[in-house]
Short mmCIF file of C-alpha atoms in Angstrom, two decimals:
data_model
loop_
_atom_site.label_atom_id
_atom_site.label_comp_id
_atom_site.label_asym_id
_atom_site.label_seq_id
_atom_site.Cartn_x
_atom_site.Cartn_y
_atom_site.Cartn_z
CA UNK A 1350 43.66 -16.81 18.88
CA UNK A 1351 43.04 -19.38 21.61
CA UNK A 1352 39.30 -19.06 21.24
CA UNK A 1353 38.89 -19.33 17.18
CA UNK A 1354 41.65 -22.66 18.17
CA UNK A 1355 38.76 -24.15 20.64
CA UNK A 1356 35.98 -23.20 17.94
CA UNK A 1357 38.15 -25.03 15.30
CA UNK A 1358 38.81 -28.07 17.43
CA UNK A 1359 35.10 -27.94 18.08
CA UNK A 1360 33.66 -27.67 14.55
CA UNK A 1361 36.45 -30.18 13.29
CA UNK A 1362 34.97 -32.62 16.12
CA UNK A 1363 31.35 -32.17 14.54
CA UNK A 1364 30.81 -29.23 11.70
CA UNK A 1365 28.61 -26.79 13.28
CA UNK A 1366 25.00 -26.33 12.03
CA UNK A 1367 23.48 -23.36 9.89
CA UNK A 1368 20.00 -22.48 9.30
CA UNK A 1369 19.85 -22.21 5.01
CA UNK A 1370 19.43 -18.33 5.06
CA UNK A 1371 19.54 -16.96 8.64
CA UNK A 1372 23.25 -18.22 9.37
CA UNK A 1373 24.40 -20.52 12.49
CA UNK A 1374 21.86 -22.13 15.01
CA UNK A 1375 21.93 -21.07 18.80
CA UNK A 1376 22.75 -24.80 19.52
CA UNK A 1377 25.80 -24.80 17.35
CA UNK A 1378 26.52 -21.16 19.28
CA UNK A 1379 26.57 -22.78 22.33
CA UNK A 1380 28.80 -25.53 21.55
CA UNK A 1381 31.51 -22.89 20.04
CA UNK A 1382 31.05 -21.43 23.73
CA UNK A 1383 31.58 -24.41 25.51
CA UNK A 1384 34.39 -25.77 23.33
CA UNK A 1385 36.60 -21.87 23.02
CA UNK A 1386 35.42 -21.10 26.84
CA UNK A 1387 33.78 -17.90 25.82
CA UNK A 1388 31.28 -16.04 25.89
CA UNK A 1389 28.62 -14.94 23.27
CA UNK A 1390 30.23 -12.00 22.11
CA UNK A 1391 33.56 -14.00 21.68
CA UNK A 1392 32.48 -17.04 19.99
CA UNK A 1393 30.21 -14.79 17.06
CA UNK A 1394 33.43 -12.71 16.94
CA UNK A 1395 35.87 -15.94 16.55
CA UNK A 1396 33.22 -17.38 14.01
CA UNK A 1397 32.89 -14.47 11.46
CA UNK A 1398 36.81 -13.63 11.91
CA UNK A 1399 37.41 -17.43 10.92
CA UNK A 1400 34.83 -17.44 8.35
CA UNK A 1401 35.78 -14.02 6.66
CA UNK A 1402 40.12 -15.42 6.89
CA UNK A 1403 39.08 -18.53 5.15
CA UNK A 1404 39.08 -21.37 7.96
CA UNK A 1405 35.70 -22.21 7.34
CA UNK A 1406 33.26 -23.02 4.59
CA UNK A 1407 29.59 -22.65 4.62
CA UNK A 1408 27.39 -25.73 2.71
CA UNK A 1409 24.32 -24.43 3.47
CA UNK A 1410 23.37 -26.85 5.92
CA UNK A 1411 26.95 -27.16 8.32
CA UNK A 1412 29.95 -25.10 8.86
CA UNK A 1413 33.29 -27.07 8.09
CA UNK A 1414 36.88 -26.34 8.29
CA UNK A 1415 37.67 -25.52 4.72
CA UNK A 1416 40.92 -27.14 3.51
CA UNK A 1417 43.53 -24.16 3.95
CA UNK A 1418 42.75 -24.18 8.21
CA UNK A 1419 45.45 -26.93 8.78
CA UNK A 1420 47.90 -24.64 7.51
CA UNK A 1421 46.80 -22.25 9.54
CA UNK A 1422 47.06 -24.19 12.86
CA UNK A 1423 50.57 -24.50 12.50
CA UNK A 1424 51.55 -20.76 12.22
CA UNK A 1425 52.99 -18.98 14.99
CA UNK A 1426 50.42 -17.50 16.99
CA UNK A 1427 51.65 -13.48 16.29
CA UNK A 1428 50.85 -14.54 12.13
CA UNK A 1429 47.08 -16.29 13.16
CA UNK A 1430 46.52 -12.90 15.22
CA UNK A 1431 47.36 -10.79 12.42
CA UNK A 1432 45.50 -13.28 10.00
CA UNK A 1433 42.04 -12.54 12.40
CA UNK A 1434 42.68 -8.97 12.49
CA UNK A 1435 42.82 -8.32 8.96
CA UNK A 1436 39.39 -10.79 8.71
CA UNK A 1437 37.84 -8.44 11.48
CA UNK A 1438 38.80 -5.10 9.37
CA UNK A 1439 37.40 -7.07 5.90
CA UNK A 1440 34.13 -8.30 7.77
CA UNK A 1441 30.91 -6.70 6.10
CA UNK A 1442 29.34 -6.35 9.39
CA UNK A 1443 29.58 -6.27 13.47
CA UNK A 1444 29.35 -9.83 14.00
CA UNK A 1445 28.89 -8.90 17.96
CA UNK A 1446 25.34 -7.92 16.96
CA UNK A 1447 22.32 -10.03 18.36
CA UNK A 1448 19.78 -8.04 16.66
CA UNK A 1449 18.25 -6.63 13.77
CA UNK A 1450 17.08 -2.92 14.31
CA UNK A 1451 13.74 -4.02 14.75
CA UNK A 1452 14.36 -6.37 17.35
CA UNK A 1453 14.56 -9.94 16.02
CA UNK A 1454 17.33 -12.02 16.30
CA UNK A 1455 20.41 -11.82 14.43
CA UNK A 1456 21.99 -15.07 14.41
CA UNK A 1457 25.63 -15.10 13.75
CA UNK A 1458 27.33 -15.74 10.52
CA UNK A 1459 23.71 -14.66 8.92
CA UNK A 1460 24.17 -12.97 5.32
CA UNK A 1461 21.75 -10.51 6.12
CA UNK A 1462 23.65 -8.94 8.87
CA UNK A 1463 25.81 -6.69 6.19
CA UNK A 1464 26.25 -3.00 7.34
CA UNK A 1465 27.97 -0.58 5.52
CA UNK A 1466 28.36 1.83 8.38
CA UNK A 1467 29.66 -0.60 10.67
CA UNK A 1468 32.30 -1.23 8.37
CA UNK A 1469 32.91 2.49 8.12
CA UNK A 1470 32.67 3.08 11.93
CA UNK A 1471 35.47 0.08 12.16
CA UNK A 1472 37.84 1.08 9.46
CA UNK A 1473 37.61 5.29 11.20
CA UNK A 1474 38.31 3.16 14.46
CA UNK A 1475 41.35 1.65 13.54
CA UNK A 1476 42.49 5.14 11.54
CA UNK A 1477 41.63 7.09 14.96
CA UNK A 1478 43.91 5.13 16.94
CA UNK A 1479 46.44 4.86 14.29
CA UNK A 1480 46.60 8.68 14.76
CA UNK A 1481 47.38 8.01 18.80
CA UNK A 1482 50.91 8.87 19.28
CA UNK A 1483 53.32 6.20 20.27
CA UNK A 1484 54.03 5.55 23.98
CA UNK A 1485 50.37 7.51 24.57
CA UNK A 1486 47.15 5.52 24.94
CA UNK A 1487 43.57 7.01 24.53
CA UNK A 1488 42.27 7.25 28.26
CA UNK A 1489 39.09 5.89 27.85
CA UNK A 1490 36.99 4.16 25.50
CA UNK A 1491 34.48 6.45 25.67
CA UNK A 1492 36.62 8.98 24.36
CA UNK A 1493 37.20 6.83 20.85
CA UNK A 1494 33.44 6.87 21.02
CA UNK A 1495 33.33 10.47 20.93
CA UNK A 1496 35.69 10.68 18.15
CA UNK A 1497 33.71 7.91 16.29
CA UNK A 1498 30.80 10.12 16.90
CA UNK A 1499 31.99 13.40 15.44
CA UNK A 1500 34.03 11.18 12.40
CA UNK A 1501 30.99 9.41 11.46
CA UNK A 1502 27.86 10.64 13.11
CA UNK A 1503 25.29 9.28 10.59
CA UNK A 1504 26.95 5.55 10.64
CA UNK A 1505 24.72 3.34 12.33
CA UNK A 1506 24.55 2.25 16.13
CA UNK A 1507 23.07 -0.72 16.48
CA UNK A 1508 23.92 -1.63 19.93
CA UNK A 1509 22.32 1.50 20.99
CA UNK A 1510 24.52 1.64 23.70
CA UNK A 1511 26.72 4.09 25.73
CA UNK A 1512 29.29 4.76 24.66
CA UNK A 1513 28.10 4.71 20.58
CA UNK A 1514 29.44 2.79 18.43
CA UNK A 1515 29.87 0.45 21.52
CA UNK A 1516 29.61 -3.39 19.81
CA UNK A 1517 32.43 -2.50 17.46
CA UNK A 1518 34.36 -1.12 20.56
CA UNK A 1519 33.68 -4.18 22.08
CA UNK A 1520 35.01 -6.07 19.36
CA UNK A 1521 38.35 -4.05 19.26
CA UNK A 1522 38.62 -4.53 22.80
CA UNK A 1523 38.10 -8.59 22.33
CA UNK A 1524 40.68 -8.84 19.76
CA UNK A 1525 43.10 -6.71 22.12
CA UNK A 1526 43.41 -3.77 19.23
CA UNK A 1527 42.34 -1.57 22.75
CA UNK A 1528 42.73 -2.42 25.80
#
């Protein structure tokens, strides 16, 4: 919450710029950064989540804070959390992603970035740990990434990582749904 609150202060300072079909320019990246105190995964994260719960409007040319985000600064912090979470579980992509498949850059907030498995890998994340039982915790991550891998194991991986699946991880782990 504290980060998407320095990338809203930032981008209500000075909107942030978008290329017309590739979404947000590194420049604009940086100053989310700088402004939320983040790093990259965080501030692509904080953007999409934003974007996706309505905080921010795309013109083409700038991001700005679409009218409903005042309303949203002045909710308890516990009701903006939940408000990011649900964007996160609706987003039609891993916004953590830095590149395509075949190697260029993905810039955040880009339209072309929609995955279908990512969203499928996300929502059999959330179910998997829904499934933990209360007072017990999962004792690694890379056990959720084995379970992710025999759920789903034709969904995607872009990060090509270890463990699998690990930029969604990543992104549950940055919006504290594991720890």
């Amino acid at each position: 919450v504290g980060q998407v609150e320095g990338m809203l202060a930032e981008c209500a300072r000075r909107p942030l710029q978008v290329f017309k079909v590739a979404g947000m320019k590194p420049a604009a990246l940086g100053r989310v950064m700088r402004a939320a105190r983040c790093d990259e995964a965080s501030a692509r994260l904080a953007v999409a989540c934003a974007q996706r719960a309505g905080l921010l409007v795309n013109d083409g040319t700038h991001v700005r804070l679409s009218p409903g985000c005042a309303a949203f600064t002045l909710l308890p912090p516990g009701e903006q959390a939940a408000r990011l979470l649900f964007a996160w579980w609706r987003l039609p992509s891993a916004p953590t992603r830095t590149h395509f498949d075949d190697g260029r850059q993905l810039h955040p907030l880009s339209p072309k970035a929609g995955c279908a498995g990512c969203v499928q890998v996300r929502h059999k994340l959330v179910r998997i740990l829904r499934e933990v039982p209360k007072g017990q915790g999962v004792p690694a991550r890379e056990d959720v990434a084995k379970a992710l891998m025999w759920w789903r194991p034709l969904a995607c991986d872009h990060s090509l990582g270890h463990p699998p699946h690990s930029a969604l991880l990543e992104e549950a782990r940055l919006l504290g749904v594991v720890a």
